[in-house]
Short mmCIF file of C-alpha atoms in Angstrom, two decimals:
data_model
loop_
_atom_site.label_atom_id
_atom_site.label_comp_id
_atom_site.label_asym_id
_atom_site.label_seq_id
_atom_site.Cartn_x
_atom_site.Cartn_y
_atom_site.Cartn_z
CA MET A 29 1.79 -8.75 -30.80
CA ALA A 30 3.85 -10.96 -32.32
CA PRO A 31 2.94 -15.02 -32.26
CA GLN A 32 5.22 -16.92 -29.58
CA LYS A 33 7.46 -18.97 -31.27
CA GLN A 34 6.95 -22.49 -30.96
CA PRO A 35 9.69 -24.57 -28.56
CA ILE A 36 13.35 -25.69 -30.47
CA LEU A 37 14.52 -28.80 -29.14
CA ARG A 38 18.39 -29.39 -29.70
CA ASN A 39 19.88 -32.31 -27.53
CA ASP A 40 17.21 -33.17 -25.22
CA THR A 41 16.93 -29.69 -23.87
CA LEU A 42 14.75 -26.73 -24.23
CA ILE A 43 15.30 -23.48 -25.31
CA ILE A 44 11.98 -20.80 -25.10
CA ALA A 45 13.17 -18.18 -27.69
CA LYS A 46 10.58 -15.00 -27.54
CA GLU A 47 10.65 -12.44 -29.87
CA GLU A 48 10.54 -8.78 -28.47
CA GLU A 49 7.91 -6.83 -28.84
CA SER A 50 8.60 -4.10 -31.09
CA GLN A 51 5.35 -2.17 -29.80
CA ARG A 52 5.88 -1.60 -26.55
CA THR A 53 3.84 1.59 -25.60
CA SER A 54 0.57 -0.05 -25.79
CA ASP A 55 -2.56 1.70 -23.63
CA GLY A 56 -2.20 -0.53 -21.02
CA ASP A 57 1.20 -1.12 -20.95
CA MET A 58 1.50 2.73 -21.17
CA CYS A 59 -1.02 3.56 -18.50
CA ARG A 60 0.17 1.60 -16.06
CA ARG A 61 3.86 2.65 -16.26
CA ARG A 62 1.73 6.60 -16.25
CA CYS A 63 -0.20 4.83 -12.94
CA TYR A 64 3.52 4.36 -11.24
CA GLY A 65 4.88 7.51 -12.57
CA LEU A 66 7.11 6.74 -15.35
CA GLY A 67 7.03 8.24 -19.01
CA GLU A 68 8.50 6.42 -21.86
CA ILE A 69 11.78 5.15 -20.32
CA GLY A 70 11.78 8.00 -17.48
CA LEU A 71 12.38 5.98 -14.81
CA SER A 72 15.87 5.84 -13.79
CA SER A 73 17.19 4.67 -10.84
CA ARG A 74 20.21 6.38 -8.45
CA ARG A 75 22.59 5.36 -5.82
CA ARG A 76 22.15 7.71 -3.33
CA ARG A 77 24.86 9.05 -1.03
CA LYS A 78 24.73 9.11 2.71
CA ASP A 79 25.08 13.01 3.60
CA ASP A 80 22.18 14.03 1.65
CA PHE A 81 20.06 11.13 2.70
CA SER A 82 18.68 12.93 5.77
CA GLU A 83 17.87 15.62 3.45
CA ARG A 84 15.29 13.90 1.36
CA ARG A 85 14.21 10.69 1.25
CA SER A 86 13.33 9.21 -2.36
CA ASP A 87 13.53 5.41 -3.39
CA VAL A 88 13.56 6.18 -6.92
CA SER A 89 14.41 9.33 -8.68
CA VAL A 90 11.87 9.91 -11.47
CA SER A 91 11.74 11.90 -14.94
CA ILE A 92 7.77 12.36 -16.47
CA ILE A 93 7.93 11.93 -19.75
CA ASP A 94 4.12 11.74 -19.85
CA PRO A 95 2.02 13.55 -17.59
CA CYS A 96 0.91 11.49 -14.76
CA VAL A 97 -2.64 10.76 -15.51
CA VAL A 98 -5.30 7.74 -14.94
CA ARG A 99 -7.07 7.22 -17.84
CA GLU A 100 -10.35 5.58 -17.48
CA ASP A 101 -10.28 3.85 -20.63
CA CYS A 102 -7.16 2.14 -19.56
CA GLY A 103 -7.57 -1.79 -18.35
CA PRO A 104 -5.68 -4.84 -18.46
CA PRO A 105 -5.17 -6.09 -21.50
CA HIS A 106 -6.80 -8.41 -23.46
CA HIS A 107 -5.22 -11.96 -23.26
CA SER A 108 -6.50 -15.27 -24.59
CA ASN A 109 -6.45 -17.80 -22.14
CA THR A 110 -5.97 -20.85 -24.74
CA ARG A 111 -2.69 -21.62 -25.54
CA PRO A 112 -1.67 -24.52 -28.05
CA GLU A 113 -0.35 -27.69 -26.69
CA ARG A 114 2.90 -28.51 -26.56
CA HIS A 115 4.90 -30.95 -24.59
CA ILE A 116 7.42 -30.05 -22.74
CA PRO A 117 10.61 -32.06 -21.33
CA SER A 118 11.25 -31.92 -18.13
CA ILE A 119 13.85 -29.69 -17.00
CA SER A 120 15.87 -29.97 -13.34
CA THR A 121 16.36 -27.04 -11.26
CA ALA A 122 20.72 -27.63 -11.74
CA ASP A 123 19.69 -26.92 -15.43
CA CYS A 124 17.95 -23.50 -15.00
CA THR A 125 20.85 -21.88 -12.87
CA ARG A 126 22.93 -20.03 -15.75
CA ARG A 127 21.07 -17.88 -18.07
CA SER A 128 21.64 -15.29 -20.23
CA SER A 129 20.93 -12.01 -17.83
CA ASP A 130 18.40 -10.82 -20.64
CA SER A 131 16.68 -13.71 -19.63
CA LEU A 132 15.79 -12.70 -16.08
CA HIS A 133 13.85 -9.96 -17.88
CA GLN A 134 12.66 -11.24 -20.42
CA ASN A 135 11.40 -14.68 -19.72
CA ILE A 136 13.60 -16.65 -21.56
CA LEU A 137 15.30 -19.99 -20.00
CA ILE A 138 18.64 -21.04 -21.16
CA PRO A 139 19.59 -24.39 -19.75
CA ALA A 140 23.15 -24.96 -18.86
CA ASN A 141 24.79 -27.19 -21.29
CA VAL A 142 23.04 -24.73 -24.36
CA GLU A 143 26.37 -22.45 -25.14
CA SER A 144 24.51 -18.71 -25.69
CA SER A 145 26.65 -18.54 -28.69
CA SER A 146 24.73 -20.76 -30.77
CA PRO A 147 22.55 -19.65 -33.66
CA ASP A 148 19.35 -19.99 -32.30
CA CYS A 149 19.68 -17.90 -29.04
CA SER A 150 21.87 -14.77 -30.85
CA ASN A 151 18.80 -12.81 -30.47
CA LEU A 152 19.13 -12.80 -26.38
CA GLU A 153 22.45 -10.66 -26.57
CA ARG A 154 20.07 -7.77 -26.77
CA SER A 155 19.02 -5.08 -24.46
CA SER A 156 16.45 -5.96 -22.29
CA PRO A 157 13.33 -4.53 -22.72
CA SER A 158 12.72 -3.54 -19.07
CA ALA A 159 16.32 -1.74 -18.85
CA ILE A 160 14.77 0.15 -21.53
CA ILE A 161 11.78 1.15 -19.44
CA TYR A 162 13.96 2.27 -17.01
CA GLY A 163 16.19 4.31 -19.14
CA GLN A 164 18.98 2.45 -18.02
CA GLN A 165 21.11 0.68 -21.38
CA ARG A 166 23.05 -1.13 -18.77
CA ASP A 167 25.22 -4.43 -19.00
CA LEU A 168 22.79 -6.43 -17.75
CA ARG A 169 25.28 -9.77 -17.49
CA SER A 170 28.34 -7.47 -15.67
CA SER A 171 25.48 -6.25 -13.41
CA GLN A 172 24.39 -9.91 -12.73
CA SER A 173 28.43 -11.05 -11.79
CA LYS A 174 28.54 -8.24 -9.07
CA SER A 175 25.81 -9.09 -7.65
CA LYS A 176 25.79 -10.26 -4.01
CA ASP A 177 22.88 -12.09 -3.84
CA PRO A 178 23.66 -15.77 -4.19
CA CYS A 179 20.02 -16.48 -4.54
CA ASP A 180 19.95 -13.91 -7.26
CA THR A 181 20.17 -17.16 -9.99
CA GLU A 182 17.84 -19.19 -8.79
CA ILE A 183 14.91 -16.83 -9.19
CA LEU A 184 12.28 -17.83 -12.63
CA SER A 185 10.32 -16.14 -14.44
CA ALA A 186 6.66 -16.11 -14.31
CA SER A 187 6.31 -18.01 -17.82
CA ALA A 188 9.86 -20.00 -17.05
CA THR A 189 8.05 -21.82 -13.59
CA SER A 190 5.64 -22.99 -16.17
CA CYS A 191 8.48 -25.32 -17.95
CA LEU A 192 8.52 -26.98 -14.68
CA HIS A 193 4.47 -28.05 -14.56
CA ASN A 194 3.36 -24.26 -13.40
CA ILE A 195 4.57 -24.97 -9.71
CA PRO A 196 7.33 -22.30 -8.62
CA ILE A 197 10.20 -23.16 -7.48
CA ARG A 198 10.63 -21.84 -3.63
CA ARG A 199 13.55 -20.10 -2.91
CA SER A 200 15.88 -20.55 -0.36
CA VAL A 201 17.22 -17.48 1.30
CA THR A 202 21.37 -17.66 1.76
CA GLY A 203 22.59 -14.36 2.07
CA SER A 204 23.22 -13.21 5.74
CA LYS A 205 22.02 -9.60 5.04
CA GLU A 206 18.53 -10.77 2.92
CA ALA A 207 17.92 -13.04 5.68
CA VAL A 208 17.94 -9.94 8.66
CA VAL A 209 15.93 -8.09 5.59
CA PHE A 210 13.19 -10.53 5.47
CA GLU A 211 12.78 -11.58 8.91
CA PHE A 212 12.15 -8.06 10.01
CA TYR A 213 9.79 -7.99 7.64
CA ILE A 214 7.91 -11.64 9.00
CA ALA A 215 8.89 -10.27 12.34
CA ASN A 216 8.00 -6.47 12.33
CA ALA A 217 6.95 -4.66 9.09
CA GLY A 218 4.44 -7.54 7.73
CA PRO A 219 2.55 -7.60 10.76
CA TRP A 220 1.88 -4.00 10.52
CA LEU A 221 -0.15 -4.32 7.80
CA ASP A 222 -2.71 -6.85 9.72
CA ILE A 223 -4.39 -4.57 11.53
CA VAL A 224 -7.60 -6.04 10.09
CA SER A 225 -6.67 -9.80 9.32
CA SER A 226 -7.00 -12.92 11.37
CA ALA A 227 -5.09 -14.64 9.85
CA ARG A 228 -2.14 -12.67 9.75
CA HIS A 229 -2.03 -12.68 5.81
CA PHE A 230 0.95 -10.13 5.25
CA GLY A 231 3.20 -11.39 8.10
CA GLN A 232 2.46 -15.27 7.23
CA SER A 233 0.75 -16.10 3.99
CA VAL A 234 2.43 -13.03 1.92
CA PRO A 235 6.22 -14.42 3.08
CA ARG A 236 5.19 -17.98 1.86
CA LEU A 237 3.97 -16.68 -1.33
CA ALA A 238 6.72 -14.14 -1.65
CA LEU A 239 9.47 -17.27 -1.54
CA ARG A 240 8.26 -18.31 -4.54
CA GLU A 241 7.19 -14.88 -6.52
CA PRO A 242 10.35 -12.90 -6.77
CA VAL A 243 8.52 -9.78 -7.22
CA LEU A 244 6.83 -10.24 -3.56
CA TYR A 245 9.66 -11.56 -2.15
CA TYR A 246 11.85 -7.89 -3.44
CA ALA A 247 8.86 -5.99 -2.43
CA CYS A 248 8.99 -7.18 1.06
CA LEU A 249 12.69 -6.64 1.00
CA ALA A 250 12.40 -3.18 -0.34
CA TYR A 251 9.72 -2.37 1.99
CA ALA A 252 11.79 -3.45 5.54
CA SER A 253 15.00 -2.34 3.85
CA HIS A 254 13.65 1.28 3.95
CA VAL A 255 12.52 1.32 7.16
CA MET A 256 15.30 -0.64 8.23
CA THR A 257 17.51 1.83 6.65
CA LEU A 258 15.45 4.85 9.00
CA GLN A 259 16.48 3.64 11.61
CA GLY A 260 19.66 3.37 10.86
CA GLN A 261 20.16 -0.48 10.99
CA LEU A 262 20.85 -0.46 6.86
CA THR A 263 22.43 1.99 4.08
CA PRO A 264 20.71 3.33 1.60
CA GLU A 265 22.71 1.73 -1.20
CA ASP A 266 20.94 -1.51 0.58
CA GLU A 267 17.51 -0.22 0.48
CA ALA A 268 18.08 1.17 -3.24
CA GLU A 269 19.37 -2.66 -4.58
CA TYR A 270 16.17 -4.31 -3.08
CA HIS A 271 13.71 -1.12 -4.41
CA ASP A 272 15.57 -1.06 -8.15
CA LYS A 273 15.10 -5.18 -8.25
CA ALA A 274 11.08 -4.79 -6.86
CA PHE A 275 10.33 -2.27 -10.00
CA GLY A 276 12.44 -4.16 -12.15
CA LEU A 277 10.39 -7.07 -11.57
CA LEU A 278 7.17 -5.45 -11.21
CA ILE A 279 6.71 -3.43 -14.24
CA PRO A 280 7.14 -6.12 -17.33
CA LEU A 281 4.57 -8.68 -15.10
CA LEU A 282 1.82 -5.92 -15.01
CA THR A 283 1.90 -6.29 -18.99
CA SER A 284 2.47 -10.18 -19.47
CA ARG A 285 0.39 -11.60 -16.49
CA PRO A 286 -2.74 -12.19 -17.92
CA VAL A 287 -5.00 -10.73 -15.15
CA PRO A 288 -2.61 -8.52 -13.04
CA SER A 289 -5.82 -6.93 -11.00
CA GLN A 290 -6.98 -10.36 -10.00
CA ASP A 291 -2.78 -11.56 -9.62
CA ALA A 292 -2.04 -11.76 -5.51
CA ALA A 293 0.96 -11.33 -5.35
CA LEU A 294 0.24 -8.20 -7.54
CA LEU A 295 -2.09 -7.00 -5.68
CA ALA A 296 -0.21 -7.41 -2.32
CA THR A 297 3.48 -6.06 -4.00
CA SER A 298 1.73 -2.81 -4.86
CA VAL A 299 0.06 -2.66 -1.46
CA ILE A 300 3.75 -3.37 0.24
CA LEU A 301 5.29 -1.13 -2.21
CA ARG A 302 3.30 1.64 -1.34
CA MET A 303 3.60 0.81 2.58
CA SER A 304 7.23 1.65 2.31
CA GLU A 305 6.27 4.55 0.25
CA GLN A 306 4.31 6.48 2.97
CA PHE A 307 7.46 6.22 5.07
CA ALA A 308 8.16 10.20 3.75
CA GLU A 309 6.58 13.16 4.70
CA LEU A 310 3.82 14.86 2.44
CA ALA A 311 5.99 17.28 0.75
CA GLU A 312 8.25 14.32 -0.46
CA ASP A 313 5.55 11.80 -0.86
CA ALA A 314 5.78 10.32 -4.21
CA GLN A 315 2.25 8.33 -4.84
CA HIS A 316 3.52 5.97 -7.85
CA HIS A 317 2.92 3.19 -5.84
CA LEU A 318 -0.56 4.36 -4.74
CA ASN A 319 -1.50 5.41 -8.11
CA GLY A 320 -0.86 1.93 -9.73
CA ALA A 321 -2.50 0.04 -6.95
CA PHE A 322 -5.82 2.50 -7.78
CA SER A 323 -5.18 1.04 -11.34
CA LEU A 324 -4.82 -2.73 -10.39
CA PHE A 325 -7.68 -2.28 -7.91
CA GLY A 326 -10.03 -0.69 -10.04
CA ASN A 327 -9.85 -2.96 -12.88
CA ALA A 328 -10.53 -5.79 -11.01
CA ASN A 329 -14.15 -6.25 -12.86
CA THR A 330 -15.20 -7.06 -9.27
CA LYS A 331 -16.79 -5.82 -5.95
CA TRP A 332 -14.84 -5.56 -3.34
CA SER A 333 -16.67 -6.75 -0.34
CA PRO A 334 -15.66 -6.18 3.48
CA SER A 335 -15.75 -9.41 3.88
CA ARG A 336 -13.63 -10.72 1.27
CA LEU A 337 -10.37 -11.45 3.45
CA ASP A 338 -8.27 -13.44 1.84
CA VAL A 339 -4.75 -12.31 0.56
CA GLY A 340 -6.29 -10.08 -2.13
CA GLY A 341 -9.06 -8.88 -0.35
CA THR A 342 -6.64 -7.62 2.89
CA ALA A 343 -4.71 -5.61 0.01
CA PHE A 344 -7.39 -4.50 -1.04
CA TRP A 345 -8.80 -3.14 2.03
CA ILE A 346 -4.53 -2.29 2.98
CA TYR A 347 -4.84 -0.28 -0.30
CA LEU A 348 -8.18 1.96 0.79
CA ARG A 349 -6.88 2.72 4.63
CA GLU A 350 -3.49 3.95 2.61
CA SER A 351 -5.46 6.00 0.32
CA LEU A 352 -7.53 7.42 3.47
CA ARG A 353 -4.67 9.11 4.73
CA LEU A 354 -4.25 11.08 1.92
CA CYS A 355 -7.66 11.83 2.15
CA PHE A 356 -7.05 13.22 5.65
CA LEU A 357 -3.51 14.96 5.16
CA ASN A 358 -4.75 17.07 2.24
CA GLU A 359 -9.20 17.45 2.92
CA GLN A 360 -9.65 15.62 -0.47
CA THR A 361 -11.95 12.89 -1.63
CA CYS A 362 -11.18 9.31 -2.07
CA GLN A 363 -9.75 8.97 -5.39
CA PHE A 364 -11.09 5.01 -5.56
CA ASN A 365 -14.62 4.67 -7.25
CA LEU A 366 -16.75 3.48 -4.12
CA ASP A 367 -19.55 2.37 -6.00
CA LEU A 368 -16.94 -0.76 -6.67
CA ILE A 369 -17.41 -0.90 -3.28
CA GLY A 370 -20.55 -3.66 -1.97
CA TYR A 371 -21.81 -4.40 1.35
CA ASP A 372 -24.09 -6.65 3.20
CA LEU A 373 -24.92 -6.57 7.01
CA ASP A 374 -26.34 -10.02 6.64
CA HIS A 375 -23.18 -11.64 5.31
CA LEU A 376 -20.98 -9.65 8.74
CA ASN A 377 -22.62 -11.36 11.56
CA ASN A 378 -20.31 -13.95 11.68
CA LEU A 379 -17.06 -11.75 10.45
CA ASP A 380 -15.42 -10.21 12.91
CA GLU A 381 -13.04 -8.30 10.65
CA ALA A 382 -15.78 -7.01 8.26
CA TRP A 383 -17.41 -4.66 10.91
CA ALA A 384 -14.02 -3.02 10.49
CA ASN A 385 -13.96 -3.12 6.92
CA ARG A 386 -17.06 -2.07 6.59
CA MET A 387 -16.69 1.25 8.62
CA ILE A 388 -13.41 2.01 6.61
CA TYR A 389 -15.34 2.15 3.50
CA LEU A 390 -18.36 4.70 5.47
CA LEU A 391 -15.28 7.29 6.35
CA ALA A 392 -14.53 7.18 2.58
CA ARG A 393 -18.05 7.92 1.88
CA THR A 394 -17.26 10.81 4.87
CA CYS A 395 -14.93 12.28 2.99
CA ASN A 396 -16.05 12.45 -0.32
CA ILE A 397 -19.30 13.83 0.72
CA CYS A 398 -17.54 16.36 3.43
CA TRP A 399 -14.60 17.57 1.05
CA SER A 400 -16.56 17.69 -2.56
CA LYS A 401 -16.05 20.31 -4.25
CA SER A 402 -19.61 19.88 -6.37
CA GLY A 403 -23.15 19.94 -4.98
CA SER A 404 -25.89 22.42 -3.33
CA ARG A 405 -26.35 23.53 0.93
CA SER A 406 -29.30 21.23 0.76
CA ILE A 407 -27.79 17.91 -0.78
CA LEU A 408 -25.13 18.42 1.31
CA GLN A 409 -26.94 18.15 4.04
CA ALA A 410 -29.49 15.87 2.95
CA ARG A 411 -26.42 12.75 2.44
CA ILE A 412 -24.55 14.05 5.33
CA ASP A 413 -28.07 12.93 6.93
CA GLN A 414 -28.12 9.86 5.13
CA LEU A 415 -24.73 9.04 6.46
CA GLN A 416 -25.27 9.77 10.32
CA ASP A 417 -27.74 7.45 9.97
CA LEU A 418 -25.40 4.52 8.38
CA VAL A 419 -22.37 4.99 10.59
CA GLU A 420 -25.08 5.32 13.70
CA ASN A 421 -26.46 1.71 12.63
CA TRP A 422 -22.97 0.36 11.85
CA GLN A 423 -22.31 1.13 16.07
CA ASP A 424 -25.51 -0.08 16.72
CA SER A 425 -25.48 -3.15 14.72
CA LEU A 426 -21.96 -4.42 16.27
CA PRO A 427 -21.01 -7.48 17.69
CA GLU A 428 -19.97 -7.97 20.99
CA THR A 429 -16.65 -8.43 20.72
CA TYR A 430 -15.70 -5.03 19.80
CA ARG A 431 -16.81 -4.20 23.39
CA PRO A 432 -13.32 -2.57 25.13
CA TRP A 433 -12.31 -5.55 27.52
CA TYR A 434 -10.66 -1.90 29.70
CA ASP A 435 -12.32 1.34 29.72
CA HIS A 436 -11.53 4.02 32.35
CA GLN A 437 -10.66 7.53 32.66
CA LYS A 438 -8.72 8.78 35.71
CA PRO A 439 -10.28 12.26 37.04
CA THR A 440 -7.42 13.80 36.32
CA HIS A 441 -6.59 12.38 32.98
CA VAL A 442 -8.07 13.91 29.71
CA PHE A 443 -7.82 10.62 28.10
CA SER A 444 -9.36 7.71 28.54
CA THR A 445 -7.80 3.96 28.53
CA ILE A 446 -9.84 2.01 26.11
CA ARG A 447 -8.26 -1.32 25.30
CA TYR A 448 -9.76 -3.55 22.54
CA LEU A 449 -9.55 -7.36 22.03
CA SER A 450 -8.29 -7.10 18.55
CA THR A 451 -6.61 -4.68 16.43
CA TRP A 452 -9.39 -4.20 13.91
CA HIS A 453 -11.45 -4.07 16.69
CA VAL A 454 -8.98 -0.56 17.34
CA ILE A 455 -9.59 0.60 13.50
CA GLY A 456 -12.89 0.03 13.24
CA TRP A 457 -13.28 2.53 16.69
CA GLN A 458 -10.41 5.09 14.99
CA GLN A 459 -12.98 5.01 11.86
CA PHE A 460 -16.11 5.45 13.77
CA PHE A 461 -14.99 7.83 15.75
CA ALA A 462 -13.46 10.26 12.97
CA ALA A 463 -16.49 10.19 11.17
CA ARG A 464 -18.55 11.56 13.97
CA VAL A 465 -16.32 14.18 14.48
CA MET A 466 -16.58 15.13 10.31
CA LEU A 467 -19.86 14.97 10.04
CA ALA A 468 -20.28 16.85 13.05
CA VAL A 469 -18.25 19.75 11.94
CA TYR A 470 -19.48 19.97 8.32
CA SER A 471 -23.04 19.55 9.45
CA LEU A 472 -24.70 22.84 7.85
CA ASN A 473 -27.74 22.06 10.94
CA ARG A 474 -25.20 22.76 13.66
CA PRO A 475 -25.73 25.91 15.92
CA THR A 476 -24.23 29.06 14.65
CA ASP A 477 -26.85 31.76 15.46
CA GLY A 478 -28.44 30.43 18.74
CA SER A 479 -27.09 30.91 22.68
CA MET A 480 -23.62 30.57 23.42
CA SER A 481 -24.32 27.95 25.59
CA GLU A 482 -26.23 26.31 22.75
CA VAL A 483 -23.21 26.49 20.60
CA ASN A 484 -20.30 25.11 23.74
CA GLN A 485 -22.93 22.04 24.24
CA TYR A 486 -23.00 21.08 20.52
CA LEU A 487 -18.69 21.89 20.54
CA HIS A 488 -18.20 19.60 23.67
CA SER A 489 -20.56 16.71 22.61
CA LYS A 490 -20.48 16.48 18.90
CA ILE A 491 -16.90 17.45 18.25
CA LEU A 492 -14.59 17.63 21.24
CA ALA A 493 -16.18 14.08 22.85
CA PRO A 494 -15.75 11.98 19.58
CA ALA A 495 -12.35 13.95 18.92
CA ARG A 496 -10.56 12.86 22.62
CA ALA A 497 -12.03 9.27 22.03
CA PRO A 498 -9.68 8.08 18.98
CA CYS A 499 -7.12 9.86 20.92
CA GLY A 500 -7.22 7.37 24.08
CA VAL A 501 -7.53 4.38 21.69
CA CYS A 502 -4.42 5.18 19.71
CA MET A 503 -2.47 5.92 23.00
CA SER A 504 -3.51 2.63 25.00
CA SER A 505 -2.27 0.76 22.12
CA SER A 506 1.15 -0.30 21.85
CA ASP A 507 0.05 -2.12 18.64
CA VAL A 508 2.11 -0.23 15.88
CA GLY A 509 0.33 -0.93 12.98
CA SER A 510 -2.72 0.36 14.42
CA ASN A 511 -0.95 3.64 15.59
CA ILE A 512 0.03 3.66 12.31
CA ASN A 513 -3.31 4.21 11.08
CA GLY A 514 -4.29 6.18 13.14
CA THR A 515 -2.11 9.00 13.64
CA HIS A 516 -3.38 10.99 11.18
CA LEU A 517 -6.82 10.92 12.11
CA VAL A 518 -6.45 11.40 15.76
CA ALA A 519 -3.89 14.80 14.16
CA TRP A 520 -6.75 15.76 12.24
CA CYS A 521 -9.42 15.57 14.94
CA GLY A 522 -6.90 16.94 17.61
CA GLN A 523 -7.03 20.51 15.60
CA PHE A 524 -10.53 21.54 17.61
CA PHE A 525 -8.52 20.97 21.05
CA THR A 526 -8.47 24.14 22.86
CA GLY A 527 -6.86 22.77 26.00
CA ARG A 528 -2.98 23.16 26.84
CA GLU A 529 -3.02 19.32 28.69
CA GLU A 530 -4.56 18.09 25.64
CA GLN A 531 -2.53 19.37 23.18
CA ARG A 532 0.89 18.66 25.08
CA LEU A 533 -0.43 14.63 24.96
CA LEU A 534 -0.96 14.63 21.44
CA VAL A 535 2.11 16.24 20.26
CA ASN A 536 3.91 13.86 22.69
CA HIS A 537 2.49 10.92 21.14
CA LEU A 538 3.08 12.05 17.73
CA VAL A 539 7.25 12.41 18.49
CA GLU A 540 7.31 9.56 20.37
CA PHE A 541 6.29 7.19 17.45
CA ILE A 542 8.56 9.48 15.03
CA ASP A 543 11.05 8.09 17.45
CA LYS A 544 10.09 4.39 17.59
CA THR A 545 8.86 3.64 14.05
CA LYS A 546 10.42 6.36 12.09
CA TRP A 547 7.05 7.37 10.93
CA PRO A 548 6.42 10.84 9.08
CA ASN A 549 4.38 12.80 11.99
CA LYS A 550 6.14 16.03 11.30
CA THR A 551 3.63 17.37 9.21
CA CYS A 552 0.54 16.94 11.38
CA PHE A 553 2.22 18.02 14.41
CA GLU A 554 3.44 21.71 13.12
CA ARG A 555 0.18 21.94 11.54
CA LEU A 556 -1.42 21.19 14.77
CA GLN A 557 1.27 23.65 16.23
CA HIS A 558 0.29 26.13 13.67
CA ILE A 559 -2.94 26.21 14.12
CA TRP A 560 -3.05 26.24 18.05
CA SER A 561 -1.30 28.96 17.97
CA GLY A 562 -2.95 30.87 15.53
CA GLN A 563 -0.45 30.80 12.68
CA ARG A 564 -2.48 28.70 10.78
CA LYS A 565 -6.26 29.26 10.11
CA GLY A 566 -7.09 25.50 8.77
CA TRP A 567 -5.80 21.71 8.60
CA VAL A 568 -5.71 22.74 4.40
CA GLU A 569 -4.53 26.48 3.85
CA ALA A 570 -5.72 27.54 0.52
#
């Protein structure tokens, strides 16, 4: 990389000139673009028409030039943490209101009293590198002048804010449409992610951080606007605008930030955009942000602890839950290296949410053992027995706060009504019951050649009873986030139901949740109907 130019002082005004990099396909850069499903210049965003929007949801149209693979050797690029000291004059916010359109993407600050035609600024008139990455040789100045967002001129890049003594400028939302979308995130979409966070980071801390971090701000708008569009409150064009801005800011930051994998704003951005991406049926899920989050969290050079409950830690456990959803839909192992997760029961005693995170980890291990394609039968059973002990130990060691405050089943009802004090209690028990069902189904010690009564007893006590439990937990909760996390679990467990009433209640729950939130449950309830009718042999057909 070429050395950064020294500041040029002219008339007590600062111009930070930064040359474009001649080579933008370094290993770290290309790896991150591949993780987000991007080739060298393969991404082009489109405005979707209303008439075909209902037929296919796609946030971004992607043309893959390079294979979308995650390389083991690609980590964050090496950056020097030391920079030469430079005298930087103070710059008022007003001086920053007029910039070259390229400065938004190249981290170049142009004060208001300096003409862009100045010879010293002539290199700023070239195409933005991020526009080239996105396959768009567009006139950014023209698109900026047509922007409907009056706050766009107030956004400063990470490098630009360093001119203001490293204190990012807090934006104010002045556009009425953006205000409605941001309010929807704060009141609804954000809290859906806070199901294992007593601090409510994604409903409270993240919005505060987003007002200083443009990439996080537009990620919140992209996610919220996507849900609002599905609910008929916004147009697809509005949603596409926010997604384009979030993408345009995110990709350059993956290489310009010193340590992206430890940047709370980028970690939160990745899981928020993945949450938005999940609002699509399985066949239409591009999984770009899931792969991007995998790259970020996997290169963090730290062990993720169940007791880490700050913004970054909360973002990681959201990512792992998002990964588990695909594990259950596809009956596949977890893509994340679980060796990067550290846990110790001694550190969990006083942290209520950490118990739920530990069960999430145990469920991920269950997926890896039960759906692995390798290993002998003896090794498989030994691992199942070991994991069964860990799952039972989790239940036996739980603090009393995890006990339901109401647990009752009417004689005429199939499912119990089970209510807990906090959403993370709901999440912990959801994962627990799903793990028990999986371990019973895949155990090689289950009776197969015994008497019919022995087989039926195993089926009802080890499989059907724990399979009905998460249904009762989910149906008893009105919390949207808890049910988003539970729908794939109850659907997978529901494939073993044989009673007509329990089948009807489960399908009705999945369908009603679609109508209420637009969460994509169609794949799940269609599979269930085909399994129950005998048209499908298993959850995932070969």
